[in-house]
Amino acid sequence: MTEAPKSRRAEYAAATRTAIIEAARLLFARDGYFATKIEDIAAEARVAPATVYAVTGGKQGLIRTLVDLWSQAPIVAQTLSRQESLTDPDEILRDTAATVRAMRETYGDIMRLMLTTAPHHPEVAENLRVATKRYRDAVEAVAVRLRDVGGLRAGMDVAEATDILWFYFGYSGYFTLLDDNGWTYERSERWLVARAAAALR
């Protein structure tokens, strides 16, 4: 059974929502959460301010949407599914690093926004907590897979492996190497894989 085509109204509504989200993402990254006003987002998206509230729930609704866009990106589930068939610990680590890199390249602006805004805004902090829980759950799944294929040294449990993986593949690893050290993504990825492998085995 074929799916009924979207009505013109539905297509317009979807396009409007996308325009608002993209405008908010651009302005939040450029000007910061607090400096960005609903009127700015509306002007960038070429809609009325009331439409921003009606479609997305305002700035807080937009933050939730951006967090979901990043922390529920399909690439995460796809990676974990793919790793179920991998048996080489090094290949699992390389696959993990590649996915974390892709996430950072695509959603790094949202991560930075959340990390810099959360200490000053309780609701943003709560959204970051939710995103971080999803992130760490995915990292823990990698640790479980490494344990299952014999990729952890004797005596190391999943909790310790998760902490080690988080150290290398959580928020700070790529940001430190890229932003503070000026490394390329390629160099950062290779280094993180090598150091994580050494720490786990």
Coordinates of N, CA and C in Angstrom, one line a residue:
M1 N 0.9 -1.2 0.0 CA 0.0 0.0 0.0 C 0.9 1.2 0.0
T2 N 0.7 2.1 -1.0 CA 1.5 3.3 -1.1 C 1.0 4.4 -0.1
E3 N 2.0 5.1 0.4 CA 1.7 6.2 1.4 C 1.1 7.4 0.6
A4 N 0.0 7.9 1.3 CA -0.7 9.1 0.7 C 0.3 10.3 0.6
P5 N 0.3 11.0 -0.5 CA 1.2 12.1 -0.6 C 0.8 13.2 0.4
K6 N 1.8 14.0 0.8 CA 1.6 15.0 1.8 C 0.7 16.1 1.1
S7 N -0.1 16.7 1.8 CA -0.9 17.9 1.3 C 0.1 19.1 1.2
R8 N -0.3 20.1 0.4 CA 0.5 21.3 0.3 C 0.6 22.0 1.7
R9 N -0.4 21.9 2.5 CA -0.4 22.6 3.8 C 0.6 21.9 4.7
A10 N 0.7 20.5 4.6 CA 1.6 19.8 5.5 C 3.0 20.0 5.0
E11 N 3.2 20.1 3.7 CA 4.6 20.4 3.2 C 5.0 21.8 3.6
Y12 N 4.1 22.7 3.6 CA 4.5 24.1 4.0 C 4.8 24.1 5.5
A13 N 4.0 23.4 6.3 CA 4.2 23.4 7.8 C 5.6 22.8 8.1
A14 N 5.9 21.7 7.4 CA 7.2 21.0 7.6 C 8.4 21.9 7.2
A15 N 8.2 22.6 6.1 CA 9.3 23.5 5.6 C 9.4 24.7 6.6
T16 N 8.3 25.2 7.1 CA 8.4 26.3 8.1 C 9.1 25.9 9.3
R17 N 8.8 24.7 9.8 CA 9.5 24.2 11.0 C 11.0 24.0 10.8
T18 N 11.3 23.5 9.6 CA 12.7 23.3 9.3 C 13.5 24.6 9.3
A19 N 12.8 25.6 8.6 CA 13.4 26.9 8.5 C 13.7 27.5 9.9
I20 N 12.7 27.4 10.8 CA 12.8 28.0 12.1 C 14.0 27.3 12.9
I21 N 14.0 25.9 12.8 CA 15.1 25.2 13.5 C 16.4 25.6 13.0
E22 N 16.6 25.6 11.7 CA 17.9 26.0 11.1 C 18.3 27.4 11.4
A23 N 17.3 28.3 11.5 CA 17.6 29.7 11.9 C 18.1 29.8 13.3
A24 N 17.4 29.1 14.2 CA 17.8 29.1 15.6 C 19.1 28.5 15.8
R25 N 19.4 27.4 15.1 CA 20.7 26.7 15.2 C 21.8 27.7 14.8
L26 N 21.6 28.3 13.7 CA 22.6 29.3 13.2 C 22.9 30.4 14.2
L27 N 21.8 31.0 14.7 CA 21.9 32.2 15.5 C 22.4 31.8 16.9
F28 N 22.0 30.7 17.4 CA 22.5 30.2 18.7 C 24.0 30.0 18.7
A29 N 24.4 29.4 17.6 CA 25.9 29.1 17.5 C 26.7 30.4 17.3
R30 N 26.1 31.3 16.5 CA 26.8 32.6 16.2 C 26.8 33.6 17.4
D31 N 25.6 33.8 17.9 CA 25.4 34.8 18.9 C 25.2 34.4 20.3
G32 N 25.0 33.1 20.5 CA 24.7 32.5 21.9 C 23.2 32.5 22.2
Y33 N 22.9 31.6 23.1 CA 21.5 31.4 23.5 C 20.8 32.7 24.0
F34 N 21.5 33.3 24.9 CA 20.9 34.4 25.6 C 20.8 35.7 24.8
A35 N 21.7 35.9 23.9 CA 21.7 37.1 23.0 C 20.7 36.9 21.9
T36 N 20.3 35.7 21.6 CA 19.4 35.5 20.4 C 17.9 35.6 20.9
K37 N 17.2 36.5 20.2 CA 15.8 36.7 20.5 C 14.9 36.0 19.6
I38 N 13.7 35.8 20.0 CA 12.7 35.1 19.1 C 12.5 35.9 17.8
E39 N 12.6 37.3 18.0 CA 12.4 38.1 16.8 C 13.6 37.9 15.8
D40 N 14.8 37.6 16.3 CA 15.9 37.4 15.4 C 15.7 36.1 14.7
I41 N 15.2 35.1 15.4 CA 15.0 33.8 14.7 C 13.9 33.9 13.7
A42 N 12.8 34.6 14.0 CA 11.7 34.8 13.1 C 12.2 35.6 11.8
A43 N 13.0 36.6 12.0 CA 13.5 37.3 10.8 C 14.4 36.4 10.0
E44 N 15.3 35.6 10.6 CA 16.2 34.7 9.8 C 15.4 33.7 9.1
A45 N 14.3 33.2 9.7 CA 13.5 32.2 9.1 C 12.4 32.7 8.2
R46 N 12.2 34.1 8.2 CA 11.3 34.8 7.4 C 9.8 34.4 7.7
V47 N 9.6 34.3 9.1 CA 8.2 34.1 9.6 C 7.9 35.1 10.7
A48 N 6.7 35.1 11.1 CA 6.3 36.0 12.2 C 6.8 35.4 13.6
P49 N 7.1 36.3 14.5 CA 7.5 35.7 15.9 C 6.5 34.8 16.5
A50 N 5.2 35.1 16.3 CA 4.2 34.2 16.8 C 4.3 32.8 16.2
T51 N 4.7 32.7 15.0 CA 4.9 31.4 14.3 C 6.0 30.6 15.0
V52 N 7.1 31.3 15.4 CA 8.1 30.5 16.1 C 7.6 29.9 17.4
Y53 N 6.8 30.7 18.1 CA 6.3 30.1 19.4 C 5.3 29.0 19.1
A54 N 4.4 29.2 18.1 CA 3.4 28.2 17.8 C 4.0 26.9 17.3
V55 N 5.0 27.0 16.5 CA 5.5 25.8 15.8 C 6.5 25.1 16.7
T56 N 7.3 25.8 17.4 CA 8.5 25.2 18.2 C 8.4 25.4 19.7
G57 N 7.5 26.2 20.2 CA 7.5 26.4 21.6 C 8.5 27.4 22.1
G58 N 9.0 28.3 21.3 CA 10.0 29.3 21.7 C 11.4 28.7 21.8
K59 N 12.2 29.5 22.5 CA 13.7 29.1 22.6 C 13.9 27.8 23.3
Q60 N 13.1 27.6 24.4 CA 13.3 26.3 25.1 C 12.9 25.1 24.3
G61 N 11.8 25.3 23.6 CA 11.4 24.2 22.7 C 12.4 24.0 21.6
L62 N 13.0 25.0 21.1 CA 14.0 24.9 20.1 C 15.3 24.1 20.6
I63 N 15.6 24.5 21.9 CA 16.7 23.8 22.5 C 16.5 22.3 22.6
R64 N 15.2 21.9 23.0 CA 14.9 20.5 23.1 C 15.0 19.8 21.7
T65 N 14.5 20.5 20.7 CA 14.5 20.0 19.4 C 16.0 19.8 18.9
L66 N 16.8 20.7 19.1 CA 18.2 20.6 18.7 C 18.9 19.5 19.5
V67 N 18.6 19.3 20.8 CA 19.2 18.2 21.6 C 18.7 16.9 21.0
D68 N 17.5 16.8 20.7 CA 17.0 15.5 20.1 C 17.6 15.2 18.7
L69 N 17.8 16.3 17.9 CA 18.4 16.2 16.6 C 19.8 15.6 16.7
W70 N 20.5 16.0 17.7 CA 21.9 15.6 18.0 C 21.9 14.2 18.7
S71 N 21.3 14.1 19.8 CA 21.5 13.0 20.7 C 20.7 11.7 20.2
Q72 N 19.7 11.9 19.3 CA 19.0 10.8 18.8 C 19.2 10.6 17.3
A73 N 20.4 11.1 16.8 CA 20.7 11.0 15.4 C 20.8 9.5 15.0
P74 N 20.3 9.1 13.9 CA 20.2 7.7 13.5 C 21.6 7.0 13.4
I75 N 22.6 7.8 13.2 CA 24.0 7.2 13.1 C 24.4 6.4 14.3
V76 N 23.8 6.8 15.5 CA 24.2 6.2 16.8 C 23.7 4.7 16.8
A77 N 22.4 4.6 16.5 CA 21.8 3.2 16.5 C 22.4 2.4 15.4
Q78 N 22.7 3.0 14.2 CA 23.3 2.3 13.1 C 24.6 1.8 13.5
T79 N 25.4 2.6 14.2 CA 26.7 2.1 14.7 C 26.7 1.0 15.6
L80 N 25.8 1.1 16.6 CA 25.7 0.0 17.6 C 25.2 -1.3 17.0
S81 N 24.3 -1.1 16.0 CA 23.8 -2.3 15.3 C 24.9 -3.0 14.5
R82 N 25.7 -2.1 13.8 CA 26.8 -2.7 13.0 C 27.9 -3.4 13.9
Q83 N 28.1 -2.8 15.1 CA 29.1 -3.4 16.0 C 28.7 -4.7 16.5
E84 N 27.5 -5.1 16.5 CA 27.0 -6.4 16.9 C 27.6 -7.5 16.1
S85 N 28.0 -7.2 14.8 CA 28.7 -8.2 14.0 C 30.2 -8.1 13.9
L86 N 30.8 -7.1 14.7 CA 32.2 -7.0 14.7 C 32.8 -7.7 15.8
T87 N 33.9 -8.4 15.6 CA 34.6 -9.2 16.6 C 36.0 -8.8 17.0
D88 N 36.5 -7.8 16.2 CA 37.9 -7.3 16.4 C 37.8 -6.1 17.3
P89 N 38.3 -6.1 18.5 CA 38.3 -4.9 19.4 C 38.8 -3.6 18.7
D90 N 39.9 -3.7 18.0 CA 40.4 -2.6 17.3 C 39.5 -2.0 16.3
E91 N 38.8 -2.9 15.5 CA 37.8 -2.4 14.6 C 36.6 -1.8 15.2
I92 N 36.2 -2.3 16.4 CA 35.1 -1.6 17.1 C 35.5 -0.2 17.6
L93 N 36.8 -0.1 18.1 CA 37.2 1.2 18.5 C 37.3 2.2 17.3
R94 N 37.8 1.7 16.2 CA 37.9 2.6 15.0 C 36.5 3.0 14.5
D95 N 35.6 2.1 14.6 CA 34.2 2.4 14.2 C 33.6 3.4 15.1
T96 N 33.9 3.2 16.4 CA 33.4 4.2 17.4 C 34.0 5.6 17.2
A97 N 35.3 5.6 17.0 CA 35.9 6.9 16.8 C 35.4 7.6 15.5
A98 N 35.1 6.8 14.5 CA 34.6 7.4 13.2 C 33.2 8.0 13.4
T99 N 32.4 7.3 14.2 CA 31.1 7.8 14.5 C 31.1 9.0 15.4
V100 N 31.9 9.0 16.4 CA 32.0 10.2 17.3 C 32.5 11.4 16.5
R101 N 33.5 11.1 15.6 CA 34.0 12.2 14.7 C 32.9 12.8 13.8
A102 N 32.1 11.9 13.2 CA 31.0 12.3 12.3 C 30.0 13.1 13.1
M103 N 29.7 12.7 14.3 CA 28.7 13.4 15.2 C 29.3 14.8 15.5
R104 N 30.6 14.8 15.8 CA 31.2 16.1 16.2 C 31.2 17.1 15.0
E105 N 31.5 16.5 13.8 CA 31.5 17.4 12.6 C 30.1 17.9 12.3
T106 N 29.1 17.1 12.5 CA 27.7 17.5 12.2 C 27.0 18.2 13.3
Y107 N 27.3 17.9 14.5 CA 26.5 18.4 15.6 C 27.4 19.2 16.7
G108 N 28.6 19.4 16.4 CA 29.5 20.0 17.3 C 29.0 21.4 17.8
D109 N 28.4 22.1 16.9 CA 27.8 23.4 17.3 C 26.8 23.3 18.3
I110 N 25.9 22.3 18.3 CA 24.9 22.1 19.3 C 25.5 21.7 20.6
M111 N 26.5 20.8 20.5 CA 27.2 20.4 21.8 C 27.8 21.6 22.5
R112 N 28.5 22.4 21.7 CA 29.2 23.6 22.3 C 28.1 24.5 22.9
L113 N 27.0 24.7 22.2 CA 25.9 25.6 22.7 C 25.4 25.1 24.0
M114 N 25.2 23.8 24.1 CA 24.6 23.2 25.4 C 25.7 23.3 26.5
L115 N 26.9 22.9 26.2 CA 27.9 22.9 27.3 C 28.2 24.3 27.8
T116 N 28.1 25.3 27.0 CA 28.4 26.7 27.4 C 27.2 27.4 28.1
T117 N 26.0 27.0 27.7 CA 24.8 27.6 28.2 C 24.3 26.9 29.5
A118 N 24.4 25.6 29.6 CA 23.9 24.8 30.7 C 24.2 25.4 32.1
P119 N 25.5 25.8 32.3 CA 25.8 26.3 33.7 C 25.0 27.5 34.1
H120 N 24.4 28.2 33.1 CA 23.7 29.5 33.4 C 22.2 29.4 33.2
H121 N 21.7 28.2 32.9 CA 20.2 28.1 32.6 C 19.7 26.7 33.0
P122 N 18.9 26.6 34.0 CA 18.5 25.3 34.6 C 17.8 24.4 33.5
E123 N 17.0 24.9 32.7 CA 16.3 24.1 31.7 C 17.2 23.6 30.6
V124 N 18.1 24.4 30.2 CA 19.2 24.0 29.3 C 20.0 22.9 29.9
A125 N 20.3 23.1 31.2 CA 21.1 22.1 31.9 C 20.4 20.7 32.0
E126 N 19.1 20.8 32.2 CA 18.3 19.5 32.2 C 18.3 18.9 30.8
N127 N 18.2 19.6 29.7 CA 18.3 19.1 28.4 C 19.7 18.5 28.1
L128 N 20.7 19.1 28.6 CA 22.0 18.6 28.5 C 22.2 17.3 29.3
R129 N 21.5 17.2 30.4 CA 21.6 16.0 31.2 C 21.0 14.8 30.5
V130 N 19.8 15.1 29.8 CA 19.2 14.0 29.0 C 20.1 13.6 27.9
A131 N 20.7 14.6 27.2 CA 21.5 14.3 26.0 C 22.7 13.5 26.5
T132 N 23.3 13.9 27.6 CA 24.5 13.2 28.1 C 24.2 11.7 28.5
K133 N 23.0 11.5 29.1 CA 22.6 10.2 29.4 C 22.5 9.3 28.2
R134 N 21.9 9.8 27.1 CA 21.8 9.1 25.9 C 23.2 8.8 25.3
Y135 N 24.1 9.8 25.4 CA 25.5 9.7 24.9 C 26.2 8.6 25.7
R136 N 26.2 8.7 27.0 CA 26.9 7.7 27.8 C 26.3 6.3 27.7
D137 N 25.0 6.2 27.5 CA 24.4 4.9 27.2 C 25.0 4.2 26.0
A138 N 25.2 5.0 24.9 CA 25.7 4.5 23.7 C 27.2 4.1 23.9
V139 N 27.9 4.9 24.7 CA 29.3 4.5 25.0 C 29.4 3.2 25.8
E140 N 28.4 3.1 26.8 CA 28.4 1.9 27.6 C 28.1 0.7 26.7
A141 N 27.2 0.8 25.7 CA 27.0 -0.3 24.8 C 28.2 -0.7 24.0
V142 N 29.1 0.2 23.7 CA 30.4 -0.1 23.1 C 31.2 -0.9 24.1
A143 N 31.2 -0.4 25.3 CA 32.0 -1.1 26.4 C 31.5 -2.6 26.5
V144 N 30.2 -2.8 26.5 CA 29.7 -4.1 26.6 C 30.1 -5.0 25.4
R145 N 30.1 -4.4 24.2 CA 30.5 -5.2 23.1 C 32.0 -5.5 23.2
L146 N 32.8 -4.6 23.6 CA 34.2 -4.9 23.8 C 34.5 -6.0 24.8
R147 N 33.7 -6.0 25.9 CA 33.8 -7.1 26.9 C 33.5 -8.4 26.2
D148 N 32.4 -8.4 25.4 CA 31.9 -9.6 24.9 C 32.9 -10.3 23.9
V149 N 33.7 -9.4 23.2 CA 34.6 -9.9 22.2 C 36.1 -10.1 22.8
G150 N 36.2 -9.9 24.1 CA 37.5 -10.0 24.8 C 38.4 -8.9 24.6
G151 N 37.8 -7.7 24.4 CA 38.6 -6.5 24.2 C 39.0 -5.7 25.4
L152 N 38.7 -6.2 26.6 CA 39.1 -5.5 27.8 C 40.1 -6.4 28.6
R153 N 41.0 -5.7 29.3 CA 42.0 -6.4 30.0 C 41.4 -7.2 31.2
A154 N 42.1 -8.2 31.7 CA 41.6 -9.0 32.8 C 41.3 -8.1 34.0
G155 N 40.1 -8.3 34.6 CA 39.7 -7.6 35.8 C 39.0 -6.3 35.5
M156 N 38.9 -5.8 34.2 CA 38.2 -4.6 33.9 C 36.7 -4.9 33.7
D157 N 35.9 -4.2 34.4 CA 34.4 -4.4 34.1 C 33.9 -3.3 33.2
V158 N 32.6 -3.5 32.9 CA 32.0 -2.6 31.9 C 32.0 -1.1 32.4
A159 N 31.8 -0.9 33.7 CA 31.7 0.4 34.3 C 33.0 1.1 34.1
E160 N 34.1 0.5 34.4 CA 35.5 1.1 34.2 C 35.7 1.3 32.7
A161 N 35.4 0.4 31.9 CA 35.6 0.6 30.4 C 34.8 1.7 29.9
T162 N 33.6 1.9 30.4 CA 32.7 3.0 30.0 C 33.4 4.3 30.4
D163 N 33.9 4.4 31.6 CA 34.6 5.6 32.0 C 35.8 5.9 31.1
I164 N 36.5 4.9 30.8 CA 37.7 5.1 29.9 C 37.3 5.6 28.5
L165 N 36.3 4.9 28.0 CA 35.8 5.3 26.7 C 35.2 6.7 26.7
W166 N 34.6 7.1 27.8 CA 34.0 8.4 27.9 C 35.2 9.5 28.0
F167 N 36.2 9.1 28.6 CA 37.4 10.0 28.7 C 37.9 10.4 27.3
Y168 N 38.0 9.4 26.4 CA 38.5 9.6 25.1 C 37.4 10.0 24.1
F169 N 36.2 9.5 24.2 CA 35.2 9.7 23.2 C 34.0 10.5 23.7
G170 N 34.1 11.0 24.9 CA 33.0 11.9 25.4 C 33.2 13.3 24.8
Y171 N 32.7 14.3 25.6 CA 32.7 15.7 25.0 C 34.1 16.2 24.8
S172 N 35.0 16.0 25.8 CA 36.3 16.7 25.8 C 37.3 16.2 24.8
G173 N 37.3 14.9 24.5 CA 38.4 14.4 23.7 C 38.7 15.2 22.4
Y174 N 37.7 15.1 21.5 CA 37.8 15.8 20.2 C 37.9 17.3 20.4
F175 N 37.1 17.9 21.3 CA 37.2 19.4 21.4 C 38.6 19.8 21.9
T176 N 39.2 19.1 22.8 CA 40.5 19.5 23.3 C 41.6 19.4 22.1
L177 N 41.5 18.3 21.4 CA 42.5 18.1 20.4 C 42.3 19.1 19.2
L178 N 41.0 19.3 18.9 CA 40.7 20.2 17.7 C 40.9 21.7 18.1
D179 N 40.2 22.1 19.2 CA 40.1 23.5 19.5 C 41.4 24.0 20.2
D180 N 41.9 23.3 21.2 CA 43.0 23.7 22.0 C 44.3 23.4 21.3
N181 N 44.4 22.2 20.7 CA 45.7 21.8 20.1 C 45.8 22.2 18.6
G182 N 44.7 22.4 18.0 CA 44.7 22.7 16.6 C 44.9 21.5 15.7
W183 N 44.7 20.3 16.2 CA 44.8 19.1 15.4 C 43.7 19.0 14.4
T184 N 44.0 18.2 13.4 CA 43.0 17.9 12.4 C 42.1 16.7 12.9
Y185 N 41.0 16.5 12.3 CA 40.1 15.4 12.7 C 40.8 14.1 12.5
E186 N 41.6 14.0 11.4 CA 42.2 12.7 11.1 C 43.3 12.4 12.2
R187 N 44.1 13.4 12.5 CA 45.1 13.1 13.6 C 44.4 12.8 14.9
S188 N 43.4 13.6 15.2 CA 42.7 13.4 16.5 C 42.1 12.0 16.5
E189 N 41.5 11.5 15.5 CA 40.8 10.2 15.4 C 41.8 9.1 15.6
R190 N 43.0 9.2 14.9 CA 44.0 8.1 15.1 C 44.5 8.1 16.5
W191 N 44.8 9.3 17.1 CA 45.3 9.3 18.4 C 44.4 8.8 19.5
L192 N 43.1 9.1 19.3 CA 42.1 8.7 20.3 C 41.9 7.2 20.3
V193 N 41.9 6.6 19.1 CA 41.8 5.1 18.9 C 43.0 4.5 19.6
A194 N 44.2 5.0 19.3 CA 45.4 4.3 19.9 C 45.5 4.4 21.4
R195 N 45.1 5.6 21.9 CA 45.2 5.8 23.4 C 44.1 5.0 24.1
A196 N 42.9 5.0 23.5 CA 41.8 4.2 24.1 C 42.2 2.7 24.1
A197 N 42.7 2.2 23.0 CA 43.1 0.8 22.9 C 44.1 0.5 24.0
A198 N 45.1 1.3 24.2 CA 46.1 1.1 25.2 C 45.6 1.1 26.6
A199 N 44.6 2.0 26.9 CA 44.0 2.1 28.2 C 43.1 0.9 28.5
L200 N 42.5 0.3 27.5 CA 41.5 -0.8 27.7 C 42.2 -2.2 27.8
R201 N 43.4 -2.3 27.3 CA 44.0 -3.6 27.3 C 45.4 -3.6 27.9

